[in-house]
Amino acid sequence: MGERQAVEARIASSAEASHGGNAIRAGRALLVVSILLPAILLVLASWHNRIEVLREADGRVERTLRVLHEHAIKVFETQKLIIDRINGRLRFIDWQQESDRLDLHRFLADLQKSYEQVATLTITDAEGRLVASSRAHPADPSVSFTDRDWFQALRASDRSELYVSRSYLGRQSGQPVFNVARRVYSADGSFQGAVALSVDRGYFETFYREVDPDLAHNVVLVRGDGEILAREPATALMTLPPSAPMMLAISRGDDGPYRAVSAVDRVPRIFSYRQVAPYPVFIGFGVSEAGVLADWRRHVLGYALVAALAAASLFGVSLLALRQMRQERLATRRWRSAADALTAEAAERRRAEEQLRQAQKMEAVGRLTGGVAHDFNNLLTVVIGNLEMAQRRAADIDPRLIRGIDNAMEGARRAATLTHRLLAFSRQSPLSPETVDANRLVAGMSDLFRRTLGEQVAVETVLAGGLWLTQADANQMESAILNLAVNARDAMPEGGKLTIETGNAYLDEAYAAHHEELRAGQYVMVAVCDTGTGMAPEVTSRVFEPFFTTKPPGKGSGLGLAQVYGFMRQSGGHVAVYSEVGQGTAIKLYFPRLARAAGEVPGDPRLTMETPSLIPGVLERAPQPGLTVLAVEDDPMVRAFTVAALEEAGYRVLQAAEGPQALRLIETEPEIALLFTDVVLTGPLDGRRVADEALRLRPRIKVLFTTGYTRNAIIHHGRLDEGVDLLVKPFTAASLGRKVRAALSTA
């Protein structure tokens, strides 16, 4: 019995030793796995993240390049328009008359001051001698440009295209410039000279420096032959060699981002380029690959931290309970869940950053639009107002001059319409909301559709029964529908069918979650459907971008659908596009349903965007001769026109260029009956603060505001503040007279 027990004890001891050995070996293996597994996962995650970072960098390069490309196109198109204006002016110049030469110099000087990128405007004769300049008068005929490549190229060729020169130090400005030049023809069509616009390289390089300040980048503007027109960072190199990666890519016609070592500074970059068509100029943008991978390294450190924590956890678990595999598997699942959550959080962060960048881009475009609209509407006020006064006094003038004035008025009216479209895109256009029955509005447009679209397009309207009411600016709504109809006609060059349909719609939470600023709820739908050529997905995704158009040059501004988009967003609605190549396009406008009774919400009669008429308006006289009006305007030309128009209407006019001067006049001139002030003024006080102080000093004084830019102190969400009266620029003498008389007639 004792021997048997000893044998059993030895067997148990051997089994226990064997089991302990297996446990130790399993523990050692688990310890090794606890270190190797996180390391392997770290390597795989890091490699995957590196690929994603580089892919994101490719997208970032392409997005930034689109911005640079659009900027370059706009600048070159502006330069073309400037040269065309100068050529048009030259047809009426008598070079023998000193007054004509002086007027031409002033015209060139004004153009130079109006455009930041213009360094000098130069006109030469057929021998290359300077005959007119924006910088000096009289022009020095000893200055010759026969050695410049742009003059030699224009003289040697009989083509009328623009020529883009190489970059050099400007002979008149002393600044690094490149020239955009065009031939000047004589009456018999021979070469008479050249008009050259010197473009300041610093204008481009300053813009390029700020285009992506968060990452080391390179921007280059280069001719097709490699001549560098502008570059940021600056370089002493004047020409890219044919072996440079960008020149090789251009010659091969490569598309999309590529990686190469720069021929200028030998820095490895992710680079892409586009042609600034139709000009022989290319814009390139690249980011430092090392800078991009710096973000990746930071990501790797984060992954390494997670991996280290996971390894420590696994190591501790293995030491405490080698045989508790269930707990190990649970810890692994938790780690994987943490990794998935981290990946999801990173994806969400990238999506939020992309939305922020898009919002910042649209906000920047809106601010740019507002500033341009303010200055441009001031100019249009002067042009339209004086043309209207000229029309009213043109009874005994040569009919040809009258036609010229009428044509100028038509051009100014189109310019005012363009400004209106820019403001509509940026949601700064003043609206006059009212209760709208979409069925009645569409039915009332039937004759307009037939006149506008022609006989080749069959128009059908499908009006829903029991259609809800909506609240919108009826004029803008009609304009948006007509805009879509005209686009549909252009998409059906051989004719087709256009369907205008109305209906009630409900946009649910799932749909609203994929569209920023859209709220789920009930909407009135107006759909414009055509049987035209349709659009590819890459075109559909960009149709609402400003200045994007698929039409040939001169056939569209690229602002029509952008205006529709801005109007719908400002109205609290939504616009959706459905299109397939060869099958046609459907664009649906969704207006929020109006829950209140019809007629309960009137429009704002004080807020109108006036389009000047080509017929001279009737200038209403002052209700009492000699009534005193104080005109406050910081633009001297607008102020001069305003004073002239009011004096012609029989008012006594006082004028001020800024707020403090206006308040001093209010304190010393008790006869002032009305304050007419621009909202945006230079100096310490804007127009609203001037009006508030004036009412404090003279509670009975009447106030009439004017502005060319509606995002300011008196308009919020497209509606005027209570008690505010406004005349929107550009305005005519007739509209000014009506507004002033109406303001003075109010109780």
XYZ file of C-alpha atoms in Angstrom:
747
model
C 0.000 0.000 0.000
C 2.795 2.411 0.817
C 4.613 1.562 -2.400
C 1.431 2.153 -4.408
C 0.967 5.533 -2.796
C 4.570 6.440 -3.585
C 4.064 5.523 -7.243
C 0.871 7.566 -7.399
C 2.671 10.489 -5.780
C 5.486 10.284 -8.311
C 2.950 10.140 -11.163
C 1.050 13.146 -9.749
C 4.304 15.028 -9.258
C 5.364 14.277 -12.822
C 1.965 15.360 -14.155
C 2.112 18.519 -12.083
C 5.641 19.255 -13.314
C 4.580 18.590 -16.875
C 1.548 20.845 -16.449
C 3.712 23.548 -14.834
C 6.206 23.321 -17.676
C 3.464 23.681 -20.226
C 2.100 26.646 -18.278
C 5.539 28.271 -18.160
C 6.043 27.699 -21.880
C 2.559 29.043 -22.548
C 3.306 32.005 -20.289
C 6.551 32.705 -22.092
C 4.836 32.413 -25.451
C 2.098 34.743 -24.229
C 4.689 37.256 -23.066
C 6.328 37.164 -26.484
C 2.957 37.528 -28.187
C 2.017 40.408 -25.879
C 5.032 42.327 -27.206
C 5.066 41.199 -30.850
C 1.349 41.523 -31.548
C 1.060 45.250 -30.685
C 4.317 45.896 -32.541
C 2.982 44.196 -35.685
C -0.339 46.015 -35.402
C 1.545 49.276 -34.904
C 3.530 48.678 -38.087
C 0.408 47.784 -40.084
C -1.612 50.695 -38.698
C 1.282 53.086 -39.299
C 1.691 51.908 -42.888
C -2.046 52.186 -43.545
C -2.124 55.641 -41.971
C 0.866 56.707 -44.078
C -1.034 55.760 -47.224
C -4.086 57.709 -45.997
C -1.994 60.776 -45.107
C -0.392 60.793 -48.561
C -3.808 60.299 -50.206
C -5.197 63.211 -48.167
C -2.182 65.295 -49.200
C -2.962 64.505 -52.857
C -6.515 65.747 -52.298
C -5.273 68.827 -50.463
C -2.927 69.674 -53.340
C -5.746 69.308 -55.860
C -8.195 71.411 -53.802
C -5.670 74.195 -53.302
C -4.675 74.033 -56.965
C -8.320 74.570 -57.950
C -8.384 77.759 -55.887
C -5.085 78.946 -57.421
C -6.282 78.042 -60.924
C -9.554 79.957 -60.513
C -7.629 82.939 -59.127
C -5.197 82.916 -62.074
C -8.014 82.676 -64.629
C -9.854 85.601 -63.040
C -6.675 87.730 -62.962
C -5.792 86.983 -66.594
C -9.380 87.574 -67.716
C -9.335 90.891 -65.831
C -6.095 91.821 -67.623
C -7.678 90.952 -70.969
C -10.682 93.170 -70.161
C -8.346 96.049 -69.182
C -6.424 95.780 -72.471
C -9.697 95.574 -74.421
C -10.903 98.761 -72.686
C -7.655 100.540 -73.599
C -7.880 99.390 -77.223
C -11.446 100.639 -77.331
C -10.327 104.000 -75.951
C -7.514 104.295 -78.522
C -10.009 104.301 -81.402
C -11.147 107.744 -80.304
C -7.703 109.299 -79.575
C -6.281 112.096 -81.703
C -2.555 111.847 -80.977
C -2.039 115.406 -82.228
C -4.226 116.810 -79.455
C -2.515 117.376 -76.102
C -5.877 117.202 -74.329
C -6.519 113.732 -75.775
C -3.061 112.533 -74.710
C -3.597 113.936 -71.207
C -7.037 112.316 -70.950
C -5.526 109.014 -72.061
C -2.835 109.257 -69.367
C -5.445 109.920 -66.706
C -7.529 107.027 -67.970
C -4.505 104.702 -67.733
C -3.576 106.019 -64.284
C -7.115 105.395 -62.997
C -7.021 101.854 -64.344
C -3.675 101.205 -62.656
C -4.978 102.439 -59.318
C -8.147 100.333 -59.623
C -6.361 96.992 -59.921
C -3.825 95.835 -57.366
C -2.028 93.517 -59.772
C -1.320 96.263 -62.366
C 2.160 97.808 -62.036
C 2.181 99.887 -65.240
C 0.071 100.375 -68.386
C 2.122 101.169 -71.495
C 1.273 102.100 -75.082
C 3.936 102.074 -77.808
C 3.994 103.071 -81.449
C 4.963 100.769 -84.302
C 8.681 101.469 -83.669
C 8.427 100.493 -80.009
C 8.688 104.048 -78.633
C 6.684 104.966 -75.539
C 3.685 107.148 -76.474
C 1.515 106.860 -73.333
C 1.955 105.544 -69.814
C -0.045 105.254 -66.615
C 2.952 106.486 -64.619
C 4.034 109.723 -66.283
C 2.858 112.422 -68.657
C 4.010 113.471 -71.140
C 5.447 110.132 -72.266
C 9.198 110.071 -72.881
C 9.649 109.054 -76.559
C 13.258 108.090 -75.861
C 12.021 105.077 -73.903
C 11.987 102.127 -76.298
C 10.704 98.596 -75.912
C 12.102 97.082 -79.089
C 14.299 94.812 -76.989
C 11.355 93.322 -75.089
C 10.148 89.893 -76.151
C 6.490 90.945 -76.076
C 7.034 93.794 -78.545
C 9.140 91.661 -80.862
C 6.558 88.867 -80.827
C 3.605 91.207 -81.506
C 5.413 93.010 -84.310
C 6.400 89.725 -85.972
C 2.912 88.192 -85.871
C -0.394 89.461 -87.272
C -2.492 87.580 -84.716
C -4.592 89.499 -82.189
C -4.120 87.111 -79.251
C -2.626 88.243 -75.966
C 1.082 87.619 -75.529
C 2.494 86.789 -72.085
C 6.100 87.908 -71.722
C 8.909 86.566 -69.598
C 9.528 88.083 -66.178
C 11.944 90.979 -65.744
C 12.525 94.237 -63.854
C 10.001 96.822 -65.056
C 11.533 99.672 -67.043
C 9.079 102.224 -65.596
C 7.994 100.713 -62.272
C 11.333 99.312 -61.147
C 9.431 96.230 -59.874
C 9.687 92.572 -60.902
C 6.912 92.189 -63.477
C 5.773 90.232 -66.503
C 3.773 91.756 -69.346
C 0.466 90.817 -70.952
C 0.346 92.604 -74.324
C -1.744 92.874 -77.489
C -1.268 94.484 -80.903
C -2.826 97.833 -81.804
C -4.126 97.970 -85.370
C -4.395 101.008 -87.594
C -7.482 101.744 -89.679
C -6.051 99.719 -92.595
C -5.287 96.754 -90.346
C -1.537 97.223 -90.166
C 0.585 97.092 -87.009
C 0.325 100.437 -85.213
C 1.907 99.568 -81.894
C 1.157 97.645 -78.720
C -0.705 97.896 -75.425
C 1.190 96.264 -72.549
C -0.025 95.616 -69.017
C 2.807 95.040 -66.530
C 1.677 92.554 -63.886
C 3.279 92.929 -60.452
C 4.844 89.586 -59.502
C 4.491 90.553 -55.854
C 0.688 90.493 -56.207
C 0.763 86.794 -57.129
C 3.513 85.893 -54.660
C 1.699 87.539 -51.736
C -1.452 85.578 -52.575
C 0.551 82.364 -52.992
C 2.259 82.897 -49.643
C -1.076 82.931 -47.814
C -2.942 80.264 -49.767
C -1.986 77.392 -47.415
C -0.131 78.900 -44.435
C -0.399 75.736 -42.326
C 1.969 73.698 -44.492
C 5.255 74.410 -46.256
C 4.291 74.746 -49.900
C 5.522 75.863 -53.304
C 3.526 77.757 -55.958
C 4.849 78.561 -59.424
C 3.285 80.421 -62.361
C 5.191 79.463 -65.507
C 4.913 79.863 -69.253
C 4.706 76.816 -71.458
C 8.382 77.247 -72.426
C 9.501 77.197 -68.777
C 9.835 80.952 -68.164
C 8.970 81.567 -64.484
C 6.436 84.403 -64.119
C 5.998 84.203 -60.337
C 7.032 81.815 -57.593
C 6.579 81.431 -53.860
C 9.055 80.958 -52.253
C 10.952 83.411 -54.435
C 13.897 82.165 -56.507
C 16.645 83.708 -58.573
C 16.039 81.080 -61.261
C 14.307 82.636 -64.279
C 13.556 79.514 -66.348
C 12.663 75.919 -65.554
C 14.897 73.563 -67.550
C 13.180 71.082 -69.907
C 14.286 68.302 -67.536
C 12.378 69.833 -64.601
C 9.626 67.472 -63.353
C 6.879 70.041 -64.016
C 8.050 70.646 -67.611
C 8.271 66.875 -68.227
C 4.761 66.436 -66.816
C 3.442 69.239 -69.051
C 5.072 67.731 -72.135
C 3.582 64.308 -71.329
C 0.167 65.757 -70.439
C 0.120 64.045 -67.035
C -2.993 64.466 -64.927
C -3.238 64.571 -61.148
C -0.659 64.857 -58.371
C 2.833 63.413 -58.798
C 5.889 63.156 -56.560
C 9.220 64.569 -57.659
C 12.297 66.440 -56.501
C 12.061 70.155 -57.362
C 14.509 71.399 -59.987
C 14.697 74.736 -58.143
C 15.467 73.866 -54.515
C 15.846 70.032 -54.676
C 12.999 69.543 -52.174
C 10.879 66.360 -52.618
C 7.276 67.469 -53.109
C 3.790 66.253 -53.900
C 2.964 68.439 -56.898
C 0.228 69.103 -59.449
C -0.437 71.679 -62.155
C -3.111 73.062 -64.482
C -3.084 75.232 -67.576
C -4.584 78.709 -67.197
C -6.473 78.179 -70.455
C -6.562 79.614 -73.064
C -3.258 81.256 -72.182
C 0.130 79.484 -72.579
C 0.549 79.674 -68.808
C 0.540 76.935 -66.180
C -0.037 77.154 -62.423
C 1.620 74.561 -60.207
C 1.229 73.817 -56.501
C 3.138 71.429 -54.288
C 3.650 70.609 -50.644
C 6.757 69.270 -48.978
C 6.534 65.509 -48.618
C 8.538 65.786 -45.407
C 6.021 68.307 -44.050
C 3.121 66.006 -44.913
C 4.807 63.033 -43.271
C 5.448 65.090 -40.152
C 1.708 64.790 -39.460
C 1.963 61.056 -40.105
C 4.791 60.751 -37.579
C 2.614 62.468 -35.001
C -0.117 59.949 -35.786
C 2.380 57.103 -35.389
C 3.328 58.403 -31.953
C -0.338 58.277 -31.014
C -0.639 54.715 -32.317
C 2.586 53.803 -30.513
C 1.153 55.114 -27.264
C -1.968 53.000 -27.754
C 0.187 49.984 -28.654
C 2.395 50.481 -25.596
C -0.623 50.653 -23.330
C -2.025 47.519 -24.945
C 1.286 45.687 -24.589
C 1.555 46.665 -20.930
C -1.975 45.455 -20.324
C -1.319 42.126 -22.047
C 1.976 41.709 -20.226
C 0.352 42.310 -16.842
C -2.506 39.959 -17.626
C -0.069 37.223 -18.678
C 1.877 37.535 -15.443
C -1.215 37.472 -13.246
C -3.162 34.716 -14.987
C -1.399 32.806 -17.726
C -4.233 30.377 -18.126
C -7.063 32.897 -18.160
C -7.368 33.003 -21.973
C -10.864 34.234 -21.756
C -9.713 37.388 -19.990
C -6.947 37.775 -22.553
C -9.428 37.535 -25.422
C -11.676 40.055 -23.642
C -8.748 42.457 -23.218
C -7.887 42.043 -26.908
C -11.471 42.809 -27.922
C -11.429 45.915 -25.742
C -8.184 47.028 -27.336
C -9.605 46.496 -30.789
C -12.716 48.473 -29.823
C -10.506 51.310 -28.600
C -8.549 51.231 -31.878
C -11.780 51.274 -33.914
C -13.101 54.191 -31.856
C -9.832 56.057 -32.396
C -10.022 55.437 -36.148
C -13.661 56.583 -36.240
C -12.780 59.690 -34.238
C -9.951 60.487 -36.653
C -12.312 60.084 -39.619
C -14.880 62.345 -37.964
C -12.195 64.931 -37.255
C -11.096 64.896 -40.898
C -14.703 65.338 -42.037
C -15.196 68.268 -39.633
C -11.957 69.875 -40.802
C -13.054 69.532 -44.435
C -16.422 71.169 -43.661
C -14.601 73.967 -41.826
C -12.276 74.549 -44.777
C -15.252 74.663 -47.156
C -17.117 77.077 -44.878
C -14.026 79.293 -44.597
C -13.646 79.261 -48.377
C -17.273 80.275 -48.954
C -17.016 82.913 -46.214
C -13.883 84.326 -47.881
C -15.690 84.441 -51.239
C -18.632 86.164 -49.511
C -16.365 88.804 -47.939
C -14.614 89.363 -51.270
C -17.989 89.630 -53.028
C -19.258 92.173 -50.486
C -16.199 94.375 -50.838
C -16.292 94.224 -54.639
C -20.048 94.920 -54.650
C -19.647 97.986 -52.423
C -16.959 99.591 -54.603
C -18.542 98.448 -57.876
C -21.995 99.716 -56.917
C -20.472 103.109 -56.059
C -19.012 103.232 -59.581
C -22.297 102.081 -61.110
C -24.201 104.749 -59.177
C -22.024 107.427 -60.758
C -22.246 105.881 -64.239
C -25.982 105.090 -64.220
C -26.976 108.310 -62.492
C -25.066 110.564 -64.846
C -26.201 108.594 -67.902
C -29.806 108.941 -66.765
C -29.358 112.707 -66.308
C -27.752 112.856 -69.759
C -30.712 110.950 -71.231
C -33.144 113.376 -69.641
C -31.282 116.334 -71.187
C -30.634 114.713 -74.573
C -33.532 116.202 -76.549
C -31.361 118.258 -78.931
C -28.305 116.027 -79.074
C -27.093 114.123 -82.124
C -29.076 110.828 -82.382
C -25.807 108.903 -82.612
C -24.755 110.300 -79.257
C -28.152 109.378 -77.809
C -27.652 105.798 -79.050
C -24.222 105.774 -77.441
C -25.711 106.911 -74.127
C -28.423 104.246 -74.407
C -25.814 101.552 -75.109
C -23.742 102.704 -72.153
C -26.848 102.573 -69.938
C -27.552 99.023 -71.132
C -24.001 97.965 -70.267
C -24.270 99.583 -66.828
C -27.589 97.819 -66.222
C -25.987 94.468 -67.078
C -23.145 95.245 -64.705
C -25.699 95.979 -61.957
C -27.361 92.634 -62.700
C -23.991 90.866 -62.423
C -23.361 92.495 -59.041
C -26.840 91.420 -57.945
C -26.007 87.829 -58.879
C -22.752 87.922 -56.929
C -24.634 89.160 -53.855
C -27.285 86.474 -54.330
C -24.629 83.727 -54.323
C -23.049 85.014 -51.108
C -26.524 85.331 -49.476
C -26.153 89.082 -49.126
C -28.891 90.058 -51.574
C -31.784 91.903 -49.883
C -35.009 89.930 -50.122
C -38.649 90.994 -49.955
C -40.413 87.848 -48.680
C -44.147 87.484 -49.191
C -46.742 84.722 -49.271
C -46.425 82.866 -52.604
C -48.716 80.380 -54.347
C -46.196 78.483 -56.511
C -48.954 77.185 -58.813
C -50.131 80.715 -59.584
C -46.545 81.960 -60.047
C -45.608 79.148 -62.484
C -48.872 79.500 -64.425
C -48.278 83.237 -64.748
C -44.884 82.572 -66.349
C -46.281 80.606 -69.307
C -46.022 83.480 -71.807
C -42.548 84.321 -70.512
C -41.416 80.709 -71.093
C -42.707 80.710 -74.666
C -41.036 84.042 -75.513
C -37.746 83.115 -73.881
C -37.290 79.464 -74.847
C -38.426 79.573 -78.473
C -40.488 77.176 -80.566
C -38.019 74.255 -80.440
C -38.687 73.671 -76.752
C -42.070 72.215 -75.751
C -43.070 73.484 -72.313
C -45.393 71.482 -70.045
C -46.523 72.525 -66.558
C -47.751 69.940 -64.064
C -49.407 71.757 -61.160
C -50.238 69.813 -57.994
C -53.653 70.071 -56.407
C -53.830 71.261 -52.791
C -50.374 72.820 -53.026
C -49.144 74.433 -49.804
C -48.186 78.081 -49.624
C -44.632 79.264 -49.045
C -42.935 82.504 -48.069
C -40.281 83.795 -50.474
C -39.250 86.759 -52.590
C -41.568 86.284 -55.575
C -39.360 88.200 -58.015
C -36.280 86.201 -57.029
C -38.294 82.971 -57.155
C -39.495 83.758 -60.665
C -35.930 84.682 -61.682
C -34.584 81.383 -60.299
C -37.161 79.289 -62.220
C -36.520 81.239 -65.432
C -32.764 80.828 -64.941
C -33.164 77.057 -64.696
C -35.426 77.045 -67.766
C -32.862 78.955 -69.846
C -30.120 76.532 -68.741
C -32.379 73.654 -69.745
C -32.927 75.224 -73.177
C -29.159 75.531 -73.672
C -28.819 71.826 -72.799
C -31.264 70.988 -75.647
C -29.608 72.564 -78.735
C -31.756 70.434 -81.062
C -34.939 71.110 -79.108
C -36.746 68.995 -76.556
C -39.266 69.028 -73.750
C -39.182 71.138 -70.592
C -41.434 70.210 -67.675
C -42.199 72.556 -64.785
C -43.747 70.593 -61.913
C -45.001 71.586 -58.472
C -45.783 69.443 -55.469
C -45.805 69.021 -51.713
C -42.766 67.256 -50.264
C -41.472 66.032 -46.920
C -37.715 65.876 -46.389
C -36.995 63.482 -43.533
C -34.217 63.410 -40.936
C -32.166 60.882 -42.900
C -32.082 63.152 -45.953
C -31.418 66.296 -43.898
C -28.461 64.627 -42.133
C -26.566 64.584 -45.440
C -27.215 68.240 -46.297
C -25.766 71.063 -44.214
C -28.217 73.651 -42.812
C -31.256 71.670 -44.093
C -33.998 70.996 -41.566
C -36.351 68.074 -41.885
C -39.951 69.099 -42.515
C -42.584 70.050 -45.102
C -41.597 71.881 -48.283
C -43.157 73.221 -51.466
C -41.298 71.664 -54.405
C -40.806 73.267 -57.835
C -38.994 70.991 -60.310
C -37.514 71.998 -63.686
C -36.855 68.908 -65.837
C -35.411 68.720 -69.351
C -34.630 66.028 -71.935
C -31.215 67.504 -72.737
C -27.664 66.215 -72.814
C -27.398 65.719 -69.043
C -24.265 66.047 -66.921
C -21.528 63.729 -65.684
C -21.206 63.290 -61.887
C -18.033 65.386 -61.736
C -19.887 68.257 -63.414
C -23.015 67.836 -61.272
C -20.933 68.157 -58.095
C -19.692 71.606 -59.176
C -22.692 73.229 -60.849
C -23.337 75.619 -57.948
C -19.754 76.866 -57.685
C -19.401 80.541 -58.697
C -17.872 81.103 -62.142
C -18.044 77.375 -63.019
C -19.632 76.860 -66.420
C -19.519 74.272 -69.196
C -20.575 76.815 -71.797
C -18.085 78.224 -74.333
C -16.324 81.521 -73.472
C -18.692 84.468 -73.792
C -21.810 82.276 -73.516
C -22.180 82.220 -69.741
C -20.793 83.869 -66.614
C -21.013 80.817 -64.356
C -23.156 82.775 -61.883
C -26.681 81.679 -62.844
C -26.873 78.494 -60.772
C -24.696 80.044 -58.062
C -27.350 82.762 -57.766
C -30.101 80.120 -57.489
C -28.086 78.297 -54.806
C -27.542 81.461 -52.757
C -31.206 82.491 -53.053
C -32.444 79.069 -51.876
C -30.070 79.002 -48.902
C -31.002 82.564 -47.934
C -34.709 81.645 -48.213
C -34.254 78.702 -45.818
C -34.810 76.210 -48.630
C -32.850 73.552 -50.494
C -31.883 72.774 -54.102
C -31.128 69.283 -55.442
C -29.746 68.206 -58.844
C -30.410 64.885 -60.569
C -28.740 64.308 -63.939
C -27.537 61.527 -66.205
C -25.548 61.902 -69.413
C -27.841 61.547 -72.394
C -30.987 61.321 -70.257
C -31.546 64.923 -69.157
C -31.492 66.879 -65.911
C -33.975 67.603 -63.123
C -33.358 70.435 -60.642
C -35.713 70.611 -57.671
C -36.249 73.703 -55.546
C -37.629 73.133 -52.043
C -39.230 76.143 -50.300
C -40.309 75.854 -46.619
C -44.033 75.432 -46.194
C -45.808 78.509 -44.790
C -47.946 77.481 -41.840
C -49.674 80.902 -41.558
C -52.649 82.097 -43.556
C -52.165 83.607 -46.996
C -51.453 87.304 -46.983
C -50.414 87.358 -43.335
C -46.712 88.028 -44.031
C -46.260 91.037 -46.290
C -43.080 91.914 -48.148
C -40.766 94.684 -47.045
C -41.554 97.631 -49.351
C -38.550 99.560 -48.018
C -36.089 96.987 -49.401
C -35.756 96.927 -53.197
C -32.886 96.276 -55.597
C -33.588 98.765 -58.341
C -32.487 98.062 -61.917
C -32.056 101.428 -63.722
C -34.325 101.966 -66.715
C -33.033 102.928 -70.143
C -35.869 105.479 -70.377
C -35.089 108.779 -68.571
C -37.033 108.842 -65.308
C -39.147 111.730 -64.106
C -37.241 113.635 -61.438
C -39.737 114.428 -58.682
C -39.401 117.928 -57.303
C -38.939 118.789 -53.648
C -42.257 119.061 -51.747
C -41.125 122.530 -50.666
C -38.462 124.463 -52.617
C -35.285 124.958 -50.638
C -35.709 122.061 -48.188
C -32.256 121.191 -46.835
C -30.768 117.716 -47.294
C -27.429 116.609 -45.808
C -25.679 114.062 -48.099
C -22.963 111.980 -46.397
C -20.866 109.903 -48.822
C -17.126 109.081 -48.728
C -16.859 108.442 -52.485
C -16.349 111.881 -54.094
C -17.893 110.937 -57.456
C -21.012 109.423 -55.875
C -21.266 112.456 -53.588
C -20.964 114.860 -56.529
C -23.696 113.042 -58.464
C -25.978 112.924 -55.401
C -25.583 116.657 -54.768
C -26.232 117.491 -58.434
C -29.367 115.308 -58.591
C -30.851 116.714 -55.361
C -30.112 120.312 -56.353
C -31.801 119.715 -59.715
C -34.840 118.451 -57.795
C -35.014 121.779 -55.911
C -33.327 120.903 -52.616
C -30.682 122.869 -50.762
C -27.873 120.359 -50.301
C -25.128 120.206 -47.689
C -22.448 117.536 -48.093
C -19.965 115.683 -45.907
C -17.327 113.036 -46.645
C -17.266 111.375 -43.201
C -19.241 111.033 -39.965
C -17.712 113.680 -37.652
C -18.021 116.351 -40.359
C -21.699 115.417 -40.862
C -22.439 115.701 -37.126
C -20.830 119.162 -36.979
C -23.153 120.297 -39.784
C -26.185 118.852 -37.960
C -25.239 120.797 -34.846
C -24.790 124.099 -36.749
C -27.484 123.825 -39.446
C -30.962 123.578 -37.855
C -32.693 123.695 -41.278
C -31.587 120.154 -42.210
C -34.764 118.182 -42.886
C -33.272 114.884 -44.058
C -30.009 112.984 -43.582
C -29.059 110.885 -46.639
C -26.043 108.727 -45.696
C -24.084 105.768 -46.998
C -23.973 102.941 -44.448
C -20.301 102.095 -45.098
C -18.159 105.183 -44.402
C -14.446 105.652 -43.918
C -13.403 107.085 -40.585
C -14.459 106.377 -37.006
C -18.246 106.380 -37.591
C -20.352 104.302 -39.971
C -23.647 105.549 -41.375
C -25.787 103.877 -38.692
C -23.852 105.525 -35.858
C -24.081 108.890 -37.644
C -27.864 108.464 -37.954
C -28.254 107.444 -34.300
C -26.301 110.497 -33.112
C -28.214 112.771 -35.527
C -31.557 111.541 -34.162
C -30.312 112.128 -30.646
C -29.407 115.723 -31.559
C -32.455 116.316 -33.815
C -35.243 113.828 -33.040
C -37.437 115.157 -35.906
C -34.831 114.736 -38.645
C -35.625 112.174 -41.371
C -33.015 109.516 -42.266
C -32.536 107.709 -45.578
C -29.719 105.149 -45.912
C -27.968 103.950 -49.057
C -25.512 101.094 -49.590
C -24.147 98.765 -52.228
C -23.353 95.990 -49.729
C -26.168 94.598 -47.617
C -24.303 92.709 -44.877
C -23.965 95.589 -42.462
C -25.511 97.389 -39.518
C -29.037 97.951 -40.884
C -29.957 94.623 -42.528
C -30.092 91.241 -40.810
C -31.154 87.942 -42.425
C -32.133 89.802 -45.596
C -34.614 92.107 -43.795
C -34.311 95.755 -42.800
C -34.203 96.700 -39.146
C -37.411 98.240 -37.832
C -37.859 101.904 -38.773
C -35.050 101.958 -41.353
C -35.503 103.358 -44.880
C -33.011 102.273 -47.566
C -32.119 103.076 -51.187
C -29.850 100.352 -52.616
C -26.991 101.242 -54.948
C -26.757 101.673 -57.851
C -29.547 104.270 -57.986
C -30.645 106.895 -60.487
C -31.523 110.551 -60.002
C -35.198 109.658 -60.470
C -35.151 106.888 -57.847
C -33.219 109.147 -55.476
C -35.795 111.918 -55.940
C -38.682 109.515 -55.257
C -37.061 108.097 -52.143
C -36.136 111.480 -50.684
C -39.622 112.909 -51.317
C -41.236 109.790 -49.828
C -39.004 109.964 -46.750
C -39.836 113.640 -46.215
C -43.547 112.933 -46.660
C -43.734 110.316 -43.899
C -45.316 111.363 -40.618
